[in-house]
Tab-separated table of C-alpha atoms in Angstrom:
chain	number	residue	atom	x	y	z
A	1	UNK	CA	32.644	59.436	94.752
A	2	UNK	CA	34.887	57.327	92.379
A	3	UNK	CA	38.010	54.882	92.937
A	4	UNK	CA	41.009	56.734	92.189
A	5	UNK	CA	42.465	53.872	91.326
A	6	UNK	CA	42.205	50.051	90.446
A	7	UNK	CA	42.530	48.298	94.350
A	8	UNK	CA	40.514	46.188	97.336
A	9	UNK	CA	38.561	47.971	99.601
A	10	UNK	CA	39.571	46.735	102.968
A	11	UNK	CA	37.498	49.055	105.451
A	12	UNK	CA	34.021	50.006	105.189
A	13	UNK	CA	32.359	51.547	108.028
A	14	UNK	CA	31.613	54.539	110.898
A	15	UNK	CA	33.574	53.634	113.697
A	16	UNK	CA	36.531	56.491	113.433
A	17	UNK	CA	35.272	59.061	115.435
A	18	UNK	CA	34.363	62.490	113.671
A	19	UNK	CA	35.137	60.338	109.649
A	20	UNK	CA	31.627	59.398	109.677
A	21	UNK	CA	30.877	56.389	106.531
A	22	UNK	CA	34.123	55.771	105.456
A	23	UNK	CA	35.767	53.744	102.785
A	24	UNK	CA	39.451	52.881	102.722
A	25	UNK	CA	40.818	50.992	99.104
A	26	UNK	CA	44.240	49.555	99.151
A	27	UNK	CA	46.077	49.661	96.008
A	28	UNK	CA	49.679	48.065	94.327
A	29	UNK	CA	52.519	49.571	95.347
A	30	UNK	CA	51.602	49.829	99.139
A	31	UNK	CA	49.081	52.875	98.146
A	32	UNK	CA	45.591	53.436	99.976
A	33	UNK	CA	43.083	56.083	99.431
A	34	UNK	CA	40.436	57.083	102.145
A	35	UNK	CA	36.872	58.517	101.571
A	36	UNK	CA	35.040	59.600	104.871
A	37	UNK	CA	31.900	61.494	105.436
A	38	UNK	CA	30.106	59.699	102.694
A	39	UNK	CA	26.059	60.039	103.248
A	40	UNK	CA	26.479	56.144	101.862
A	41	UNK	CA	28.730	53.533	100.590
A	42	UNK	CA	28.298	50.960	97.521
A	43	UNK	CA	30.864	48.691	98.045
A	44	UNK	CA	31.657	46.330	100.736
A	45	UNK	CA	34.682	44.900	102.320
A	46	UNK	CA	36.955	42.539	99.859
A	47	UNK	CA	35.184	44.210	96.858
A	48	UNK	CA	37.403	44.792	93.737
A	49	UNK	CA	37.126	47.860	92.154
A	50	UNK	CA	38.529	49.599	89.270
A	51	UNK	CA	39.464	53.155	88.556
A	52	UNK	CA	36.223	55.496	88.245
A	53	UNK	CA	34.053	52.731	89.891
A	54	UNK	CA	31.344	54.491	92.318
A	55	UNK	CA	32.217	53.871	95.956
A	56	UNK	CA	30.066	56.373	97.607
A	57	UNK	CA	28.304	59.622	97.956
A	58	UNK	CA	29.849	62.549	99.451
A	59	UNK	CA	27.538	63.726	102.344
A	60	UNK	CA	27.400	65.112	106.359
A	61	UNK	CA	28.333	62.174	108.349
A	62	UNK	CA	30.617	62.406	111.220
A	63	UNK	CA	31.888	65.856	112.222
A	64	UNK	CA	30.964	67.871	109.546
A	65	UNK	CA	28.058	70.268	108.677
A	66	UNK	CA	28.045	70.938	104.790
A	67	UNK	CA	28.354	68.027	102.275
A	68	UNK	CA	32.046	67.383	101.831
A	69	UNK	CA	34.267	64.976	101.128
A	70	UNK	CA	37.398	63.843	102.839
A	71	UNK	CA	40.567	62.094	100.502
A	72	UNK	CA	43.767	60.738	101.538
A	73	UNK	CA	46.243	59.174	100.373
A	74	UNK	CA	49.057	57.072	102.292
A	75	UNK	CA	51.955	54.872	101.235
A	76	UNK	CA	52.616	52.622	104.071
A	77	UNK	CA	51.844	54.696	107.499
A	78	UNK	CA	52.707	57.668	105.249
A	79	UNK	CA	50.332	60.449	104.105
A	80	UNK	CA	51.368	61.678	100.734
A	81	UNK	CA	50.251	65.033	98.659
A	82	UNK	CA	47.394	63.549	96.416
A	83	UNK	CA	47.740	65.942	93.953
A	84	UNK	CA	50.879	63.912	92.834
A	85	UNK	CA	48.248	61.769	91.312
């Protein structure tokens, strides 16, 4: 799993019920980007990253039974389409 974008990752961890590993990277412009059911992360909290940077690996964790992986993206408390980027 890759950074969409250049940003700070300011949550690492399991503790959102049914998300399993998850990695949350805040990014200018009040944009963040979530990545849950990783198998593991690479990257810990207050890490820079740039775009295409590894982050993760898409596995099972949390509520899920195939590998998959779960992307967001929010601007503020907003969830937005991410195809729009």
């Amino acid at each position: 799993v890759w950074a969409a974008a250049d940003g700070e990752v300011i949550f690492v961890g399991d503790e959102l019920s049914g998300y399993g590993n998850m990695v949350i990277v805040k990014h200018s412009g009040g944009r963040n980007t979530t990545y849950a059911h990783l198998s593991q992360s690479t990257v810990d909290k207050y890490d820079r990253v740039k775009q295409g940077d590894i982050i993760g690996y898409v596995g099972t964790t949390g509520s899920v039974k195939k590998p998959q992986l779960y992307f967001a993206v929010h601007e503020g408390k907003n969830a937005v389409d991410p195809q729009k980027y």
